[in-house]
Coordinates of C-alpha atoms and ligand atoms in Angstrom, one line a residue:
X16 CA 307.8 230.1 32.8
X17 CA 310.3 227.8 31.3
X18 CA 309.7 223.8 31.0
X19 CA 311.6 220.5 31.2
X20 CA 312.4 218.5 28.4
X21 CA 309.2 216.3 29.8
X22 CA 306.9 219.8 28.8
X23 CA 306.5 219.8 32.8
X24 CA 307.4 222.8 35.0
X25 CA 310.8 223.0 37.1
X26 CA 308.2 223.0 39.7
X27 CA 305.8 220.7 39.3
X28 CA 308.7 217.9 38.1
X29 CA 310.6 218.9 41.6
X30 CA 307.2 218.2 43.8
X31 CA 307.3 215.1 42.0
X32 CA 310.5 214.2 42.9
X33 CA 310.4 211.8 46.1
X34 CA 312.2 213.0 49.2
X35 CA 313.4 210.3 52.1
X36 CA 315.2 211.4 55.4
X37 CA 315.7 208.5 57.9
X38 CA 317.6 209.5 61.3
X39 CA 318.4 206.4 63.5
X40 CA 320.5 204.8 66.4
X41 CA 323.2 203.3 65.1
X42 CA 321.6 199.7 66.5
X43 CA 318.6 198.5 66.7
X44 CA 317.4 195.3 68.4
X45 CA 313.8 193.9 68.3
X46 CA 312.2 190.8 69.2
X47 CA 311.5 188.7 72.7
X48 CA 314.2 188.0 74.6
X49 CA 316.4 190.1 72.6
X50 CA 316.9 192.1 76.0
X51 CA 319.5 189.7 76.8
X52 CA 321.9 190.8 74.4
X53 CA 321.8 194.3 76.6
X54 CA 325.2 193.7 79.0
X55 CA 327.0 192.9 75.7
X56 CA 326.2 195.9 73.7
X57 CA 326.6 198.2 77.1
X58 CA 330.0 196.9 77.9
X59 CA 331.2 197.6 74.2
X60 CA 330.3 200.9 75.1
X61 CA 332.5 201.5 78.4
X62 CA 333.2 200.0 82.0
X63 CA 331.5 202.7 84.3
X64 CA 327.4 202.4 83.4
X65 CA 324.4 204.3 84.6
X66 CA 321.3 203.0 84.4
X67 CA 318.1 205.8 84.3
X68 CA 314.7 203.9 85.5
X69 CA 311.9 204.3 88.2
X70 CA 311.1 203.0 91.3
X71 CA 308.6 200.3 89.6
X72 CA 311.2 199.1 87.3
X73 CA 313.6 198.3 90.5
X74 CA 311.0 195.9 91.0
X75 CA 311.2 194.0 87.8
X76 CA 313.3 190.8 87.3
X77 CA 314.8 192.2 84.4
X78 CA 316.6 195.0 86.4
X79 CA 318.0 192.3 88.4
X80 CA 319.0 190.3 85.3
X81 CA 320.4 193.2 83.8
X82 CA 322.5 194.4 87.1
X83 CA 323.9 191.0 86.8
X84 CA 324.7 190.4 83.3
X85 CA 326.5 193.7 82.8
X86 CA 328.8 192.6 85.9
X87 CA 329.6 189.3 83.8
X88 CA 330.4 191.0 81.0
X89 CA 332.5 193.2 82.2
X90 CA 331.1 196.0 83.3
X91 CA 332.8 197.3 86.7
X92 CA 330.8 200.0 87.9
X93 CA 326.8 200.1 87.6
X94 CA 325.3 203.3 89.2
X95 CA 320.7 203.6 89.7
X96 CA 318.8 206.8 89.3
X97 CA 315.4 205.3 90.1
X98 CA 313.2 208.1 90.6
X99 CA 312.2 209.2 87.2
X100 CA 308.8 210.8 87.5
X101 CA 306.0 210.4 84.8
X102 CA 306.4 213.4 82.2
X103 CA 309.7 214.1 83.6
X104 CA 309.8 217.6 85.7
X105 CA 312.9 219.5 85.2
X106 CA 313.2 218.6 89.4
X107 CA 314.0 215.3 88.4
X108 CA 316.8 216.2 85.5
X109 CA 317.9 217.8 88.2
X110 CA 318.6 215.6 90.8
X111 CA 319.4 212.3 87.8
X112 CA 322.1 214.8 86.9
X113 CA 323.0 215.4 90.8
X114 CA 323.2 211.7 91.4
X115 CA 324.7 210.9 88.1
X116 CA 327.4 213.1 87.5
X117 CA 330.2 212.2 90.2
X118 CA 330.4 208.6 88.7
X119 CA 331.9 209.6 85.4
X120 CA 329.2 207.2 83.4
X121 CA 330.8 206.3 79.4
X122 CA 327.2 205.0 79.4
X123 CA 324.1 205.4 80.3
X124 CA 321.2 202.8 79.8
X125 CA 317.3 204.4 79.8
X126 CA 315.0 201.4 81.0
X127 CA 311.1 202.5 81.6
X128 CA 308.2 204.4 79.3
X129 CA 309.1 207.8 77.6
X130 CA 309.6 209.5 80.7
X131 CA 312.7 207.4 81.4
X132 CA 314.2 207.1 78.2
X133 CA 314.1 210.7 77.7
X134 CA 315.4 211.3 81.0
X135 CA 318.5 209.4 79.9
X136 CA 318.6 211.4 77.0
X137 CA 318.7 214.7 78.8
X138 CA 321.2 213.6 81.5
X139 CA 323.2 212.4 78.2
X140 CA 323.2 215.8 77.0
X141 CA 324.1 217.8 80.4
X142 CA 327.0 215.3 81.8
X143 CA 328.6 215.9 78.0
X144 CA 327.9 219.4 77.0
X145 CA 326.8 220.9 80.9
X146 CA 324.8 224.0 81.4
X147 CA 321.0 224.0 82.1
X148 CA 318.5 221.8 80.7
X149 CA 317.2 225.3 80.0
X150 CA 319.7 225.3 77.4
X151 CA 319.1 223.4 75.3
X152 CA 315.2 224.0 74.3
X153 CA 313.8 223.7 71.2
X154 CA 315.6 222.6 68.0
X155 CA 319.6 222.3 67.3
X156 CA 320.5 223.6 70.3
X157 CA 322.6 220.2 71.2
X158 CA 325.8 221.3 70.2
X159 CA 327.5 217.9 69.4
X160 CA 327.6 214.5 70.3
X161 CA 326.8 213.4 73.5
X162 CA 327.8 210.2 75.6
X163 CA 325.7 207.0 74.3
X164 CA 322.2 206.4 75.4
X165 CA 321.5 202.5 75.1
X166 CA 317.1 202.5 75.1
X167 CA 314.7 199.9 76.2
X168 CA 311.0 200.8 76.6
X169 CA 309.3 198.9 78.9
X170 CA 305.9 200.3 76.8
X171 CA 304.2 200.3 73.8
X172 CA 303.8 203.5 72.6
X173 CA 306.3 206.5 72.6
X174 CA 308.9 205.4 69.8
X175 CA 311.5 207.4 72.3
X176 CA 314.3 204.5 71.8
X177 CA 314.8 206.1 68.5
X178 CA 314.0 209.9 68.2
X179 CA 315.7 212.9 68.6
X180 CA 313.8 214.5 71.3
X181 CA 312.7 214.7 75.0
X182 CA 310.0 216.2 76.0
X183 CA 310.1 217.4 79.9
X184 CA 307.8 219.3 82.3
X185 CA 309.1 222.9 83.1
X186 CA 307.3 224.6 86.3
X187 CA 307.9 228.2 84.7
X188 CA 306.2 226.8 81.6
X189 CA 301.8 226.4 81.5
X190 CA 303.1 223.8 78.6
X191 CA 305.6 220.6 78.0
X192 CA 308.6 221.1 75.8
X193 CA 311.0 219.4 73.9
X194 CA 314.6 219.2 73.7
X195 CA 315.2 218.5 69.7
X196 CA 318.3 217.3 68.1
X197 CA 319.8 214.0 66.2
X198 CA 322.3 214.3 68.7
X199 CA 319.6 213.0 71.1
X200 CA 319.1 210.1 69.0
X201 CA 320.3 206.5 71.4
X202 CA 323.2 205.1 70.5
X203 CA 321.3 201.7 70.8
X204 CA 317.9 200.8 70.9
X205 CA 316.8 197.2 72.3
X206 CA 313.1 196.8 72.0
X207 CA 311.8 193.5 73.7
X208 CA 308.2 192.6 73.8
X209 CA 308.0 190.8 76.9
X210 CA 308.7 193.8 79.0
X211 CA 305.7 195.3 78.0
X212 CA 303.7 191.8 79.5
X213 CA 303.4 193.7 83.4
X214 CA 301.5 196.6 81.4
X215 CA 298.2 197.2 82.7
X216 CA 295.4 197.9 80.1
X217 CA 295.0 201.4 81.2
X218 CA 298.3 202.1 80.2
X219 CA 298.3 199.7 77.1
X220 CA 295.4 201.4 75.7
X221 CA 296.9 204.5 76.4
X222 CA 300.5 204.3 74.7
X223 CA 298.5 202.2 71.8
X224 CA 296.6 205.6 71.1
X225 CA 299.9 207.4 71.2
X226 CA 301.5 205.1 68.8
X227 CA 298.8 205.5 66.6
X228 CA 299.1 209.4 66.5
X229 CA 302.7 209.1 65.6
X230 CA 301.9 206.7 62.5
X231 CA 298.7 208.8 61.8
X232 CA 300.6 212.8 62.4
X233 CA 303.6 211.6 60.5
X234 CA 301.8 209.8 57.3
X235 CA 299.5 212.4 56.9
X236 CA 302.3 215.4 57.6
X237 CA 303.0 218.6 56.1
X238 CA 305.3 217.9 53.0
X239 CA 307.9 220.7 52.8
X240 CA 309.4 221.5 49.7
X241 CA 312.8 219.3 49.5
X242 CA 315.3 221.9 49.4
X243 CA 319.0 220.5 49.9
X244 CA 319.1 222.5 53.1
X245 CA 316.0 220.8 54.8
X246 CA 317.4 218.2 56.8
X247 CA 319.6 220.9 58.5
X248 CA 316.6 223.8 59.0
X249 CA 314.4 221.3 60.8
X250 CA 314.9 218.6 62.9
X251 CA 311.2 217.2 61.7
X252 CA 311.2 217.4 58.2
X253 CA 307.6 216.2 57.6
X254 CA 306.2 213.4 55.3
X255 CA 308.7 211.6 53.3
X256 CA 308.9 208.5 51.4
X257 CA 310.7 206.7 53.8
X258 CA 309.1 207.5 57.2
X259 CA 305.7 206.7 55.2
X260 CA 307.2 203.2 55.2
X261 CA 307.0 202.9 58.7
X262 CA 303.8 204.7 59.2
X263 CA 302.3 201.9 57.0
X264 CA 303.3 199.4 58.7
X265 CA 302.5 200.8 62.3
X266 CA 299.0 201.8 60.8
X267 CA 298.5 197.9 59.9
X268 CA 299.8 196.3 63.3
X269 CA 297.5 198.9 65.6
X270 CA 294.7 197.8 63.7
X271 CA 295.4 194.4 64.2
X272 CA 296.7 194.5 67.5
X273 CA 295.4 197.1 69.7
X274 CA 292.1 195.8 70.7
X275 CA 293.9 192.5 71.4
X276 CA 296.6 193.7 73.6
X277 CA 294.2 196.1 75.7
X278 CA 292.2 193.1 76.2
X279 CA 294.6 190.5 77.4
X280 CA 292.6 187.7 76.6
X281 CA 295.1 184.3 74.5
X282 CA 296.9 186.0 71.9
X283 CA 297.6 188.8 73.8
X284 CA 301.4 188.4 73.9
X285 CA 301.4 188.3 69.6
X286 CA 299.4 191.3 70.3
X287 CA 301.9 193.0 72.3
X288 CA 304.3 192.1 70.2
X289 CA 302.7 193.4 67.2
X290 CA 302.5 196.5 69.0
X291 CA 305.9 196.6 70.8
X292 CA 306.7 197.3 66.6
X293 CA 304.5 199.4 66.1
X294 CA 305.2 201.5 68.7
X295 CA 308.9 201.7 67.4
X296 CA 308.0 202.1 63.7
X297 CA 306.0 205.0 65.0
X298 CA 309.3 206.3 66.5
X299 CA 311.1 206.2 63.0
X300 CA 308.0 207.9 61.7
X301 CA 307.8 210.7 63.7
X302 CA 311.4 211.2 64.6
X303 CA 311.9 211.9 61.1
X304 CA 308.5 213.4 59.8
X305 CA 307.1 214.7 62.9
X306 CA 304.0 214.9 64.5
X307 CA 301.4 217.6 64.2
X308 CA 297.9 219.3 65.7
X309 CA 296.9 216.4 67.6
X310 CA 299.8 216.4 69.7
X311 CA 300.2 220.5 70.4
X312 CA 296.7 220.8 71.5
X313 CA 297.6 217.8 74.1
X314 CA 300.5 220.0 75.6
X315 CA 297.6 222.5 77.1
X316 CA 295.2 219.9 77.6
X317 CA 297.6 217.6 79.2
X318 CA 298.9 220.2 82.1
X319 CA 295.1 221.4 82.5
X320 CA 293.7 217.8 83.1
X321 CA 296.8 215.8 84.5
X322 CA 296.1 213.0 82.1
X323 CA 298.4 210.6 80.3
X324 CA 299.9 211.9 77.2
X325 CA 298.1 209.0 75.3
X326 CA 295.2 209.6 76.4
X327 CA 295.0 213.3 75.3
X328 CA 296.7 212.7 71.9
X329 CA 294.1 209.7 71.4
X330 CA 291.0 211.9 72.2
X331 CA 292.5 215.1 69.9
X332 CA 293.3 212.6 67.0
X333 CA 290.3 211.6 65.2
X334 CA 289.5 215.9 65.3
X335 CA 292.8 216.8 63.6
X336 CA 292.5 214.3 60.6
X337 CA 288.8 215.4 60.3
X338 CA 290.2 218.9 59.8
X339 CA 293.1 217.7 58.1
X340 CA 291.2 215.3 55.6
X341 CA 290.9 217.4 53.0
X342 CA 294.6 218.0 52.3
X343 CA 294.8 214.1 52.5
X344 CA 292.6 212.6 50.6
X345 CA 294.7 209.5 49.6
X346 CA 296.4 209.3 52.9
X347 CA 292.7 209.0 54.9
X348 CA 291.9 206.1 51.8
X349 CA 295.1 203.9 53.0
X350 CA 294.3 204.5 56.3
X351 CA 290.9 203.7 56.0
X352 CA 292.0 200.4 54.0
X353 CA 294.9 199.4 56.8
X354 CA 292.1 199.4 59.6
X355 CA 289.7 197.0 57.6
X356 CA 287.4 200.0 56.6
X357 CA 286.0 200.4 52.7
X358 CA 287.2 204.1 52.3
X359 CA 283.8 204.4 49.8
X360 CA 283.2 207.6 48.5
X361 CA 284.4 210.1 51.3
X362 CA 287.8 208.6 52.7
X363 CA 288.4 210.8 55.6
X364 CA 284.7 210.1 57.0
X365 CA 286.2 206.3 56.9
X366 CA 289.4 206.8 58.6
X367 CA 287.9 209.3 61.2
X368 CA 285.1 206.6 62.0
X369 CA 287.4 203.8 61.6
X370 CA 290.4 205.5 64.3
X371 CA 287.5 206.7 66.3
X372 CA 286.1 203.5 66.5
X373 CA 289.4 201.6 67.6
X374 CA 290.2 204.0 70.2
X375 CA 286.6 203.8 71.6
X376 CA 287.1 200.3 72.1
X377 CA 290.0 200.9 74.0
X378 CA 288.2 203.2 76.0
X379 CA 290.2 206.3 75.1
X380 CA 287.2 208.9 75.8
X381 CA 285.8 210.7 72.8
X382 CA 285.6 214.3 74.0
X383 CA 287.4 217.0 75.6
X384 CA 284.7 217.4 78.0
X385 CA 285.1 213.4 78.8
X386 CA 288.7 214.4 79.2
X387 CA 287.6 217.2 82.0
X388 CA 288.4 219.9 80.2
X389 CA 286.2 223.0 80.8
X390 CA 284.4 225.1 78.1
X391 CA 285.6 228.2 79.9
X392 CA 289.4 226.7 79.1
X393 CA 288.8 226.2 75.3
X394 CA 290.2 229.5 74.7
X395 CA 293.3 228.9 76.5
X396 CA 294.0 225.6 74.4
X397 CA 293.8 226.9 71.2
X398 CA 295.6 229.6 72.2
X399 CA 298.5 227.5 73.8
X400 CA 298.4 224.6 71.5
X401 CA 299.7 227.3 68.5
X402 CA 302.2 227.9 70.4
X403 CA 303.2 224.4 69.9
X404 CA 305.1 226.0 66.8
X405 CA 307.1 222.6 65.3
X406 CA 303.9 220.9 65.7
X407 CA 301.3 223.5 64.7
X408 CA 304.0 224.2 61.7
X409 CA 303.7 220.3 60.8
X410 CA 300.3 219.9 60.1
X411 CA 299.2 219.8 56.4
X412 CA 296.9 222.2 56.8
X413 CA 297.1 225.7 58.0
X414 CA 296.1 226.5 61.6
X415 CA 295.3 230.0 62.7
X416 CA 293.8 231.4 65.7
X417 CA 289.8 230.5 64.2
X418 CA 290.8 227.3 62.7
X419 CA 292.0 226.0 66.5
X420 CA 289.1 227.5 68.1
X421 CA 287.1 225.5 65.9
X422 CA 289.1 221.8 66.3
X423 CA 289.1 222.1 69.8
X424 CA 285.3 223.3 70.1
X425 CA 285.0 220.5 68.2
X426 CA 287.1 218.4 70.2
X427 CA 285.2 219.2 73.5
X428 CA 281.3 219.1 71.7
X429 CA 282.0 215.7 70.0
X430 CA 281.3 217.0 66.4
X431 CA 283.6 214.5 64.2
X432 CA 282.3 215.4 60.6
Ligands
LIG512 N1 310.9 211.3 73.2 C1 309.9 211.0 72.4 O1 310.1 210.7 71.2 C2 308.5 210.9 73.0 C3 307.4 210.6 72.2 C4 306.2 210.5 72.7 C5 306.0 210.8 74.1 N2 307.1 211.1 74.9 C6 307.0 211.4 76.3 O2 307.0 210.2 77.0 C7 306.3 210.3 78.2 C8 305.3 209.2 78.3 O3 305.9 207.9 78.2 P1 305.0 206.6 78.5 O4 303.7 206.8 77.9 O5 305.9 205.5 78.0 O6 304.8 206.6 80.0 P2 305.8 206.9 81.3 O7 307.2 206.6 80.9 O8 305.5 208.3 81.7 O9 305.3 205.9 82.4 C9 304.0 205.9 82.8 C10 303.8 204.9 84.0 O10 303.9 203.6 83.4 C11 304.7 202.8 84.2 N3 305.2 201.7 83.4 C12 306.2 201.8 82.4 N4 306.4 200.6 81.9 C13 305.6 199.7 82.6 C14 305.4 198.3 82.5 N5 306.1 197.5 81.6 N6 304.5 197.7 83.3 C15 303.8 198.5 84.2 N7 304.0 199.8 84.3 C16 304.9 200.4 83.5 C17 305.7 203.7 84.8 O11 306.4 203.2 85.9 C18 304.9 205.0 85.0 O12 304.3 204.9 86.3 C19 305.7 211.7 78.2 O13 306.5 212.5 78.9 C20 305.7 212.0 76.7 O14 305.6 213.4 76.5 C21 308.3 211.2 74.3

C-alpha cells in the first residue's frame, strides 16, 4: 500500500476529506408574514397561475388573501385544484392534471401539508414532460426542468417546500413511492409560521415527529465514499458536512419546541415558529442526505394501519437509532446533548431515551402494536420495508432480511435497548 506525504493511506486521508452537497430552490422565504410577499414572487414567474391546495385550505383567509394579491400584481388568470387527498393517490394526480392542464399554467403554487406540495410537484412534472406519473418512479427519471413550483406548507413537518421528491399512493402498489429528482426541487419556497396557527395538536405532534426523523435519519446517515460521480448516481447522497448543519439545528429547535407547540399553551406561537424551521431545515437535511430505516418500515406500516406518516415514522424512530447506535456513536452523543440529555457513558441509550421520551410526551405511541399493527403482519413489514431500497440502502448500518425482523419485532414488543 502506498502513503501520503502525511504517512497516511490514500484511503484513510480521502475518508477524511469532508464532503458537502446542498440541493435547493432557488428562493427561500421564512418568517411570519413573509407569505405576503407570495403574489410578487408568482407574478415574476408568469401571468396564467395554478394554485394546488385542498378543500380545507379554501377555507382559510389566506387563500382569499392570496387569490387577491396575485390579481393586484398582475397576475391575469388564477385556476384551483382543491381536492388534494392526504398521501396523495395517483386518482388525484390524475384528475389535478385533468383539471390543470387546459389552462396552460407558467406557474403553479402548492399551498397545504406534503400531500399538496407534492401534488404540485408531480403535476409540475406531467404538464412539462407528459406521460404517466408511472413514469417517472424512482430516481432520475425527470428528464429536465419542469415549470416552477412556488411551496408554502401550511405544516410543520415534511420539509417538501425544498426536496426533490414526492411521495404518492399507487393502488397497484401494497407500498408508497417516490418520484426522486432535483428537478422536483420548487422553484420558490415561502415558509410562514402563522399558517401553521389552525394546526390541531394531533397533527402538530404528528409532523413534529416527522421533522425529527428527517434531522435524526439524515445526521445519523450512511456516509458514501465521495467519489466525484456521487451527486449524479444518487439523488440522496447520505450524511455530509453541510446537511449535518441543518440536522443540528433542527435537532436543537424540536427539543425546544415540540412539547410547546403540541401543547398550545402562551408561547406556543415561538413554538411554532421554532418548528416551522425546523421542519424546513429538516427538508435541506434530508433532501440532500436522505432518510433511512425508520421511514421504509413506515411505507408497510403506514398502508397496513391507515395512519399519519408522522405518526409511523415517530413510533419506528427511537428502534432504528437503537439499531443504528453502534455505527454512530458520536452522532447519538450530540443528539443526546441537543435534547438536554447527559450522553454519560452509553450515548445511544441517551438519545434513544431522550427521542423516546419527547415523542411520548407528544403522545406519538411507543409500539407497533399501539400503532395496530398485528404480530401475524411483522413478516410482511420487514419484508416490504427492504424493499424500500434508497431508504434501506441509507441507513448506516446494514439491514438484511434477520436484522429487519428483529427492529420491527422490536418495534411491535417495545424492546428499546
Ligand atoms: N416530499 C417530501 O419531501 C416529503 C417528506 C415527508 C413526507 N412527505 C409526504 O407528505 C405527506 C404528509 O404531509 P403532511 O404531514 O404535511 O400532511 P398532509 O398534507 O397529508 O395533510 C394532512 C391533513 O392536515 C390538514 N392540514 C394541513 N395544514 C393544516 C393547517 N394549517 N391547519 C389544519 N389542518 C391542516 C390537511 O388538510 C389534511 O387533512 C405524506 O404523503 C408524506 O409521505 C413528503
Amino acid at each position: 500500500m502506498t502513503t501520503s506525504a502525511a504517512g497516511q493511506s490514500p484511503r484513510r486521508a480521502a475518508a477524511a476529506e469532508p464532503f458537502g452537497l446542498l440541493r435547493q430552490p432557488r428562493e427561500v422565504l421564512f418568517g411570519t408574514g413573509q407569505r405576503a410577499a407570495v403574489p410578487s414572487i408568482v407574478a415574476s414567474l408568469g401571468k396564467r397561475v395554478s394554485i394546488v391546495t385542498d378543500e380545507r385550505m379554501t377555507q382559510d383567509a389566506f387563500y382569499h388573501e392570496l387569490r387577491e394579491g396575485l390579481v393586484a400584481a398582475g397576475v391575469t388568470d388564477v385556476s384551483v385544484f382543491d381536492r388534494t387527498e392526504p398521501d396523495l393517490p395517483l386518482r388525484t394526480i390524475d384528475a389535478a392534471v385533468g383539471r390543470i392542464r387546459a389552462q396552460r399554467p407558467d406557474v403553479l403554487i402548492g399551498l397545504g401539508g406534503g400531500s399538496c406540495m407534492d401534488l404540485a410537484k408531480v403535476v409540475a412534472v406531467l404538464l412539462t414532460h407528459g406521460g404517466s406519473t408511472r413514469d417517472y418512479y424512482g430516481e432520475f427519471a425527470v428528464p429536465g426542468p419542469t415549470l416552477p413550483v412556488v411551496a408554502i406548507p401550511t405544516t410543520a413537518g415534511t420539509g417538501s417546500e425544498v426536496t426533490p421528491v414526492a411521495v404518492l399512493s399507487d393502488p397497484d402498489l401494497t407500498m408508497k413511492v417516490g418520484i426522486s429528482s432535483p428537478h422536483l426541487i420548487p422553484y420558490a419556497a415561502v415558509v410562514d409560521p402563522a399558517l401553521t396557527h389552525s394546526c390541531p395538536p394531533g397533527l402538530t405532534a404528528s409532523v413534529g415527529a416527522d421533522a425529527l426523523a428527517h434531522v435524526v435519519e439524515s445526521f445519523t446517515a450512511i456516509r458514501h465514499p465521495a467519489t466525484p460521480g456521487l451527486s449524479r448516481e444518487r439523488v440522496f447522497v447520505g450524511k455530509g458536512e453541510l446537511t449535518d448543519q441543518y440536522a443540528l439545528h433542527g435537532i436543537e429547535l424540536i427539543g425546544r419546541s415540540l412539547r410547546a407547540a403540541v401543547d398550545g399553551g402562551p408561547g406556543a406561537d415561538t413554538a411554532r415558529s421554532e418548528m416551522m424551521m425546523a421542519a424546513l431545515c429538516g427538508g435541506f437535511a434530508l433532501g440532500t442526505a436522505g432518510t433511512a430505516a425508520a421511514h421504509a418500515f413506515q411505507y408497510p406500516v403506514g398502508a397496513m394501519t391507515h395512519t399519519p406518516h408522522g405518526v409511523g415514522v415517530g413510533v419506528l424512530l427511537p428502534y432504528v437509532m437503537a439499531f443504528n447506535g453502534s455505527r454512530r456513536p458520536q452522532e447519538m452523543a450530540r443528539i443526546a446533548e441537543l435534547l438536554g440529555v447527559d450522553a454519560g457513558a452509553n450515548p445511544t441509550a441517551a438519545a434513544v431515551r431522550a427521542v423516546a421520551d419527547l415523542l411520548a410526551a407528544v403522545k406519538i405511541p411507543a409500539t407497533l402494536k399501539d400503532l395496530g399493527v398485528r404480530r401475524d403482519d411483522l413478516d410482511t413489514v420487514a419484508e416490504q420495508g427492504l424493499r424500500a431500497k434508497r431508504l434501506v440502502e441509507n441507513n448506516p448500518v446494514h439491514l438484511g432480511p434477520e436484522e429487519a425482523r428483529e427492529l420491527v419485532e422490536n418495534a411491535f414488543t417495545g424492546r428499546l435497548l
